[in-house]
PDB file of C-alpha atoms in Angstrom:
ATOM      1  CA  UNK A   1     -59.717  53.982  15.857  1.00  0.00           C
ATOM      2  CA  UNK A   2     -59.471  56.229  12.458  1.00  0.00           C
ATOM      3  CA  UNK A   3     -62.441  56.007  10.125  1.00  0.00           C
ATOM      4  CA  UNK A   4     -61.364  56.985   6.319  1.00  0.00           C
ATOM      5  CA  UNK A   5     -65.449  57.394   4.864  1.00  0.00           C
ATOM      6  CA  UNK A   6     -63.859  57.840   1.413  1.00  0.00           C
ATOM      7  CA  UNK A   7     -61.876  54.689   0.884  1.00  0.00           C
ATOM      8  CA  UNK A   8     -64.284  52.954   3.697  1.00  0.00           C
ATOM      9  CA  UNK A   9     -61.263  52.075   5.353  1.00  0.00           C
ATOM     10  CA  UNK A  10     -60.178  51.905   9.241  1.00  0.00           C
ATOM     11  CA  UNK A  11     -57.080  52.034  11.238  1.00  0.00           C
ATOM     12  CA  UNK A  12     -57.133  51.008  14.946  1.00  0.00           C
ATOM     13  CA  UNK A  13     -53.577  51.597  16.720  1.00  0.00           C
ATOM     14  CA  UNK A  14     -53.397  49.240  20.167  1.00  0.00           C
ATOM     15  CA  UNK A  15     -50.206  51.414  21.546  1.00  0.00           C
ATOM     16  CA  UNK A  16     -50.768  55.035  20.300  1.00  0.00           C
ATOM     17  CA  UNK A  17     -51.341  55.907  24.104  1.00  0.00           C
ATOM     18  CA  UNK A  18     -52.115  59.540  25.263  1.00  0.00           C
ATOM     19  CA  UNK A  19     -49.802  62.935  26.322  1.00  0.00           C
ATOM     20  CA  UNK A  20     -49.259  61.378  29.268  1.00  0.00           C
ATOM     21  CA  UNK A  21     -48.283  58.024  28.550  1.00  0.00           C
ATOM     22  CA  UNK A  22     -47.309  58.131  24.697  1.00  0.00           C
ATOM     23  CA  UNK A  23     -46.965  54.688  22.211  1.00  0.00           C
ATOM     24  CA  UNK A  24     -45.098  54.015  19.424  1.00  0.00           C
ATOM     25  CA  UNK A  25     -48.281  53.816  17.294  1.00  0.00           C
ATOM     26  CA  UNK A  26     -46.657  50.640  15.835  1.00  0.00           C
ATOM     27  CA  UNK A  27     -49.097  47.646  16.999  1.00  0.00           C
ATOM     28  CA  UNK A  28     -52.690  48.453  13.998  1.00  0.00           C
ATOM     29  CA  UNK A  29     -55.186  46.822  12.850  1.00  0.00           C
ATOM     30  CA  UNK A  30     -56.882  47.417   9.412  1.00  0.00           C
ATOM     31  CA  UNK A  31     -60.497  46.745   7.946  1.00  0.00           C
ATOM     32  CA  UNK A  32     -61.128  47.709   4.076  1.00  0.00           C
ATOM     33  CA  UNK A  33     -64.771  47.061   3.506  1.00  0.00           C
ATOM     34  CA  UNK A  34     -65.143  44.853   0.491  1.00  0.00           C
ATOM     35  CA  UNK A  35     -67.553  46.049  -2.168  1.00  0.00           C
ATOM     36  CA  UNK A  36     -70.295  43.257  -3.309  1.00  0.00           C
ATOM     37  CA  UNK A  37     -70.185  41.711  -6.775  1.00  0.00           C
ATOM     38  CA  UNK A  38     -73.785  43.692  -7.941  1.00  0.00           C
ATOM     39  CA  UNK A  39     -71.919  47.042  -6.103  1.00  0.00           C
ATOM     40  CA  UNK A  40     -68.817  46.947  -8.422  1.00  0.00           C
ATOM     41  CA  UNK A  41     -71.512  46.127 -11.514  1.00  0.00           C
ATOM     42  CA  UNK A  42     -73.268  49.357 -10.845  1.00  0.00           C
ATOM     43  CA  UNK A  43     -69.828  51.475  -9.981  1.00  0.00           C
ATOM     44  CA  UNK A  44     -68.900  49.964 -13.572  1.00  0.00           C
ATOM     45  CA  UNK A  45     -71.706  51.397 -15.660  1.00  0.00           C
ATOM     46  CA  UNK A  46     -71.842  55.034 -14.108  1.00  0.00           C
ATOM     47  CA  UNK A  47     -70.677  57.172 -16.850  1.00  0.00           C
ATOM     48  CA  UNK A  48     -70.460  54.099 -19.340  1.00  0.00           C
ATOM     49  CA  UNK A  49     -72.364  54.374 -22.973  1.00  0.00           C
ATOM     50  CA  UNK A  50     -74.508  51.609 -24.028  1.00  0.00           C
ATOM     51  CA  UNK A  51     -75.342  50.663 -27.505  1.00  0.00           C
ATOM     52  CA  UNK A  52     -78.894  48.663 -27.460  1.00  0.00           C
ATOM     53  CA  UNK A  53     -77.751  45.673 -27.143  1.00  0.00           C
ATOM     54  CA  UNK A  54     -75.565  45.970 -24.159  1.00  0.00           C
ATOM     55  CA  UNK A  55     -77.896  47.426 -21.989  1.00  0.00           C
ATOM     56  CA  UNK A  56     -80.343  44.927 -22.799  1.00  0.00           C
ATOM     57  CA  UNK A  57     -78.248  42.188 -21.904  1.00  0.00           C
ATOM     58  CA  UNK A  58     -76.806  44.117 -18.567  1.00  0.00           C
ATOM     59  CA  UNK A  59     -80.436  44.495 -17.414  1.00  0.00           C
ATOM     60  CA  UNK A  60     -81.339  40.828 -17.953  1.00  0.00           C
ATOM     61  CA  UNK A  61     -78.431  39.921 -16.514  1.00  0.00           C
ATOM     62  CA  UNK A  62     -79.226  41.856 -13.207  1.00  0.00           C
ATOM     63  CA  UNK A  63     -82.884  41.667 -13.216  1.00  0.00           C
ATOM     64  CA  UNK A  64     -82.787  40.496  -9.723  1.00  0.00           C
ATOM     65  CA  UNK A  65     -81.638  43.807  -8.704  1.00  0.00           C
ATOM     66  CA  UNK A  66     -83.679  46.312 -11.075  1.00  0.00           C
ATOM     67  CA  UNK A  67     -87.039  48.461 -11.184  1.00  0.00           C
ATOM     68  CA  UNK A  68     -87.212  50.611 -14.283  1.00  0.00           C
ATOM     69  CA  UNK A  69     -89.620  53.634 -14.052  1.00  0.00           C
ATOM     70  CA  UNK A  70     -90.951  56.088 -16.877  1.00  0.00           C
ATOM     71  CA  UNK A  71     -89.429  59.302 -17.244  1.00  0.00           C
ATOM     72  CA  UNK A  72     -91.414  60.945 -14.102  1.00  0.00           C
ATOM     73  CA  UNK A  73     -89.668  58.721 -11.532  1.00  0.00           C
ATOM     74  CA  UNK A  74     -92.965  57.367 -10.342  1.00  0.00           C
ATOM     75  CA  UNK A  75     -94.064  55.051 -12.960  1.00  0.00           C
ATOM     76  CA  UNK A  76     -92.824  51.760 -12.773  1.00  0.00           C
ATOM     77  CA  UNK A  77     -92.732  49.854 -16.322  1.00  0.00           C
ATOM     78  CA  UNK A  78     -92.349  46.191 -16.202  1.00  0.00           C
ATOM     79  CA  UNK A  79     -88.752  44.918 -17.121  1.00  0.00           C
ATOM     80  CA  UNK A  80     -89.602  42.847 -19.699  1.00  0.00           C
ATOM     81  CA  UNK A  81     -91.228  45.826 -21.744  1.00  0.00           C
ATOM     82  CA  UNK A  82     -88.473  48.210 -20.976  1.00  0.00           C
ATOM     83  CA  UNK A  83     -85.744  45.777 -22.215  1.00  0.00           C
ATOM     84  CA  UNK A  84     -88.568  45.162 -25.537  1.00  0.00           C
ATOM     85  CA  UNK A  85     -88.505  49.461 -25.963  1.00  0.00           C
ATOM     86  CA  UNK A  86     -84.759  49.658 -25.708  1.00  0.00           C
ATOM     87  CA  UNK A  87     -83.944  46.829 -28.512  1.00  0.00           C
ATOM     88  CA  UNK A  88     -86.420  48.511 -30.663  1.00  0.00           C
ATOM     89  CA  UNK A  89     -85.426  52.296 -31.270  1.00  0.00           C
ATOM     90  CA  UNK A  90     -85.980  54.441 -34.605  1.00  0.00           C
ATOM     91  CA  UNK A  91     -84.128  57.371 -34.565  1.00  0.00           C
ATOM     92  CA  UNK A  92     -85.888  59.991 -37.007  1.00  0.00           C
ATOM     93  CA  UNK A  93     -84.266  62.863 -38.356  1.00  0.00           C
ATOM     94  CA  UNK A  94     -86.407  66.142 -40.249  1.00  0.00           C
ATOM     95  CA  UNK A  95     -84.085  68.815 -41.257  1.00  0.00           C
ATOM     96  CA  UNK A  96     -85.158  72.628 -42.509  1.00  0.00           C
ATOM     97  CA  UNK A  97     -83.101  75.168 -44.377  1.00  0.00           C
ATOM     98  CA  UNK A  98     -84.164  78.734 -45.304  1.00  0.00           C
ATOM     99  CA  UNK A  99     -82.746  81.364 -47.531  1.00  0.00           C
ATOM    100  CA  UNK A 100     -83.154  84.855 -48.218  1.00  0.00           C
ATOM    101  CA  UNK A 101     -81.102  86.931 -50.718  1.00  0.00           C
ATOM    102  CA  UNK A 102     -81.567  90.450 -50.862  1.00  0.00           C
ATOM    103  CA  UNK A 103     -79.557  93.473 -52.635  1.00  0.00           C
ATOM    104  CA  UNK A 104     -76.985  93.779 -49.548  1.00  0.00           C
ATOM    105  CA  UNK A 105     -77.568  91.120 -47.578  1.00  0.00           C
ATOM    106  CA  UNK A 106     -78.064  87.124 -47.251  1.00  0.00           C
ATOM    107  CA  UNK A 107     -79.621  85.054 -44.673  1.00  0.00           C
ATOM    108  CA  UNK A 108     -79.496  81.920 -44.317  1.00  0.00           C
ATOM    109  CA  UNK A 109     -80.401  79.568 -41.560  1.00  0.00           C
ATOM    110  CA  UNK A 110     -80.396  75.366 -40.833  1.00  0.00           C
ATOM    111  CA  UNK A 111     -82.388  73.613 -38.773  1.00  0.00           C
ATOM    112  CA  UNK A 112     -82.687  69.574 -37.770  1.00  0.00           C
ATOM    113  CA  UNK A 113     -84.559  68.246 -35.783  1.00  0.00           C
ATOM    114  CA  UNK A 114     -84.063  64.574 -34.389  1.00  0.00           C
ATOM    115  CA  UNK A 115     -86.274  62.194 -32.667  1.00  0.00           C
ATOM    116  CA  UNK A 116     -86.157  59.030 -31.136  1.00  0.00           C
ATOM    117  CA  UNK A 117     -89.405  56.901 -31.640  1.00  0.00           C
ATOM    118  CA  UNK A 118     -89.792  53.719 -30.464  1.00  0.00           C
ATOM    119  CA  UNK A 119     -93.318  51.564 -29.745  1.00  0.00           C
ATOM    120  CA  UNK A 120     -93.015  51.028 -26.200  1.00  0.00           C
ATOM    121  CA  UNK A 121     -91.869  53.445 -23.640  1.00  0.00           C
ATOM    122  CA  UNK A 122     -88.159  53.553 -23.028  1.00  0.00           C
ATOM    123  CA  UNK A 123     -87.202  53.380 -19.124  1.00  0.00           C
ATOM    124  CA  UNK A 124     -85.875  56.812 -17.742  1.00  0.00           C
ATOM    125  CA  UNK A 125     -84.524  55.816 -14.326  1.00  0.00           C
ATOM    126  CA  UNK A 126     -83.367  52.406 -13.034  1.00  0.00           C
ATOM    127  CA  UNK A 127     -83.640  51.689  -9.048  1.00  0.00           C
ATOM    128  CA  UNK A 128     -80.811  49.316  -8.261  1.00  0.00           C
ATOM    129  CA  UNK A 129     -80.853  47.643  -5.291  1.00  0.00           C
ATOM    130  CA  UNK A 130     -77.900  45.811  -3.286  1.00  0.00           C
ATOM    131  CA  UNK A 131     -76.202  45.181  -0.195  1.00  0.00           C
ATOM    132  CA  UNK A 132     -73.086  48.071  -1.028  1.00  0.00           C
ATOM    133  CA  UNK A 133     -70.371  46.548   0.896  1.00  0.00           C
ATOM    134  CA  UNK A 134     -70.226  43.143   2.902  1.00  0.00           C
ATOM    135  CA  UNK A 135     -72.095  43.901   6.297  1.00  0.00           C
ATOM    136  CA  UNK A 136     -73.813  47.378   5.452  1.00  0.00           C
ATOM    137  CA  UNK A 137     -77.700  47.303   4.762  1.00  0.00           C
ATOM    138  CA  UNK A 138     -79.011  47.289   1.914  1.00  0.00           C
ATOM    139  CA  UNK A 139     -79.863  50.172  -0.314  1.00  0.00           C
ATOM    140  CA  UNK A 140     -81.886  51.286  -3.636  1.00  0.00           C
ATOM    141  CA  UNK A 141     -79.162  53.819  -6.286  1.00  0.00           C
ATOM    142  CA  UNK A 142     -81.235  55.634  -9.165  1.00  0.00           C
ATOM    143  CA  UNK A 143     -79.622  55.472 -12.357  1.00  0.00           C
ATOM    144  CA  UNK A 144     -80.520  58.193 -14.629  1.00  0.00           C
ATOM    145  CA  UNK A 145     -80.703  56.541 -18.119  1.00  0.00           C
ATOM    146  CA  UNK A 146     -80.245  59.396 -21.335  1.00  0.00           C
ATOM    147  CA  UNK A 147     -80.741  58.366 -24.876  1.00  0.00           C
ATOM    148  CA  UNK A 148     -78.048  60.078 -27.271  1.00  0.00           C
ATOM    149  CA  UNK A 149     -78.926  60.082 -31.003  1.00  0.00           C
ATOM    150  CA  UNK A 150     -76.876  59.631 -34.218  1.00  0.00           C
ATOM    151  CA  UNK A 151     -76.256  56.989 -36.913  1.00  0.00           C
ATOM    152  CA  UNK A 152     -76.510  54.339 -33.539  1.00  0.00           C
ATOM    153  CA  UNK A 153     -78.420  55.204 -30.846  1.00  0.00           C
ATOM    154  CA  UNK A 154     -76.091  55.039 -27.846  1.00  0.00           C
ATOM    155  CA  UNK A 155     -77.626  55.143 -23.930  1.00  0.00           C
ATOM    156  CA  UNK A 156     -75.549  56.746 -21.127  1.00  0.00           C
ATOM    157  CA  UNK A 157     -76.014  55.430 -17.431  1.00  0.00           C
ATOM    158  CA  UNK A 158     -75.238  57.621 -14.682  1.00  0.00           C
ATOM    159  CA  UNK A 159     -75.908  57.118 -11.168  1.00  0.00           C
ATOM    160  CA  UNK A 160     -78.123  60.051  -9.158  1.00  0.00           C
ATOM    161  CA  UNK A 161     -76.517  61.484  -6.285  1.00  0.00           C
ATOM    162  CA  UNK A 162     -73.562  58.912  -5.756  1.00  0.00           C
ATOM    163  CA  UNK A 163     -71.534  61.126  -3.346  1.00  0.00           C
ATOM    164  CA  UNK A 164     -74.789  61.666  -1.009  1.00  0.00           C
ATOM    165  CA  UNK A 165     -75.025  57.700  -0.958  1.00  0.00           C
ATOM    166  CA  UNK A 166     -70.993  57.409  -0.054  1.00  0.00           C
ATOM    167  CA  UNK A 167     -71.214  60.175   2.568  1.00  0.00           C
ATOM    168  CA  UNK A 168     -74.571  57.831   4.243  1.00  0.00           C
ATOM    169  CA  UNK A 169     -72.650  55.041   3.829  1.00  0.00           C
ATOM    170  CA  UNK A 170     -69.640  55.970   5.764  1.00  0.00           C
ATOM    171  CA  UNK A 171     -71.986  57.437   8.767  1.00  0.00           C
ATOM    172  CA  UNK A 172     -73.479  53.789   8.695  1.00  0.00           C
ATOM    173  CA  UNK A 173     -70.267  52.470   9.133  1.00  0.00           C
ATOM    174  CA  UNK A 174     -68.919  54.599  11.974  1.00  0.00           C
ATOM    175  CA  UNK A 175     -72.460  54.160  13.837  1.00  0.00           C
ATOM    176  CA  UNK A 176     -71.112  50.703  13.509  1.00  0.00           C
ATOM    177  CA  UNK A 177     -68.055  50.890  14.779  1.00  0.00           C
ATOM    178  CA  UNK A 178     -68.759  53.498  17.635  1.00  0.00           C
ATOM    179  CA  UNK A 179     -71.637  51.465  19.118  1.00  0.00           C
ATOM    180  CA  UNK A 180     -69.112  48.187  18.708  1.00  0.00           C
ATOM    181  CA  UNK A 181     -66.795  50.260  20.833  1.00  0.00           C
ATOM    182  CA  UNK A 182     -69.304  51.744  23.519  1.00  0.00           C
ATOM    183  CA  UNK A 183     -68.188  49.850  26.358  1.00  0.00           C
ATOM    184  CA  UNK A 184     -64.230  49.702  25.845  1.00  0.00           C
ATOM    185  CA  UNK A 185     -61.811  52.258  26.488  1.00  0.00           C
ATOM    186  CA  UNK A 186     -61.593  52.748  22.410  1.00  0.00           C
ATOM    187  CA  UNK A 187     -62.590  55.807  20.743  1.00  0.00           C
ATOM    188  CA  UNK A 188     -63.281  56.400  17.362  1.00  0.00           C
ATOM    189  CA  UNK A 189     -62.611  59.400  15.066  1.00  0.00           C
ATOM    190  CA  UNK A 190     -63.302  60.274  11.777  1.00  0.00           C
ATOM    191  CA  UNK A 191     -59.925  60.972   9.494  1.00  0.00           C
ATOM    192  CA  UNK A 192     -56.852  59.273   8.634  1.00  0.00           C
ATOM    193  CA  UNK A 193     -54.040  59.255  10.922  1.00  0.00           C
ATOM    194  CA  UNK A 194     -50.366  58.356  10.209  1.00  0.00           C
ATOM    195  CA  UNK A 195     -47.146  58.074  12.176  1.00  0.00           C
ATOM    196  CA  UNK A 196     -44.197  59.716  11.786  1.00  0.00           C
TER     197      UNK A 196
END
């Protein structure tokens, strides 16, 4: 049994046999774990810009699955309030400009300054929680939430650490499979394997 932890795939070959008695590796058996409905949602927004009103509707829409916290990662804010702070957003712009002539040189230098203001406190982090893929537990993603300025304020989602939570899922699922396994003859590897 071959365990592929990236696609969260598995081959099992019935006559792949051993050096001494050798199969034709022809007779498999494949599982693809499916990904859950609320799994593919979050996948979908990773990377994605928001403008206000979309990520006030995508939160609503998935309240059953959300926490939002302040921007220390300990504060939770209630949901309501956070999707109140993220309709409402000023965006405030100062700009400063200085110049200095002199017999045989100039100087001159810009500066803005812009600032995002807004009456309640805008959520940070989101903690989405889901079952990943049908028949592995479920688990809480942080998604880092970052507030990008200009004429519309845009918000960027991106989820913290994906590729840790992929790696833990695929040991979850190989625990799975070896201890399914313990008392038969099968054994289980991690890696793809193909026949010639």
């Amino acid at each position: 049994c071959f365990i592929n932890p990236h696609a969260m795939r598995v081959i099992a070959f019935f006559n792949l046999g051993d050096i001494d008695l050798p199969g034709h590796g022809d007779h498999q058996a494949h599982l693809t774990l499916q990904k859950t409905e609320a799994f593919r949602e979050l996948l979908n927004i990773n990377g994605k810009r928001f403008d206000q009103r979309q990520l006030a509707e995508w939160l609503e829409d998935w309240i059953d699955h959300l926490q939002t916290f302040a921007e220390d990662g300990r504060t939770e804010l209630s949901l309501a309030a956070s999707v109140a702070a993220i309709r409402r957003i000023t965006i405030g712009t100062n700009a400063e400009a200085t110049s200095e002539e002199q017999t045989f040189s100039s100087r001159r230098s810009a500066m803005a300054e812009v600032e995002a203001k807004h009456k309640d406190q805008l959520p940070a982090f989101l903690k989405f929680t889901c079952e990943p893929y049908q028949g592995l537990q479920e688990r809480t993603f942080t998604v880092r939430l970052s507030l990008i300025t200009g004429e519309k304020p845009q918000i960027s989602a991106r989820i913290v650490r994906l590729e840790t939570a992929q790696e833990d899922m695929a040991k979850e699922l190989e625990e799975k499979l070896r201890f399914g396994f313990e008392d038969s003859e099968v054994r289980t590897f991690v890696g793809e394997f193909h026949t010639l």
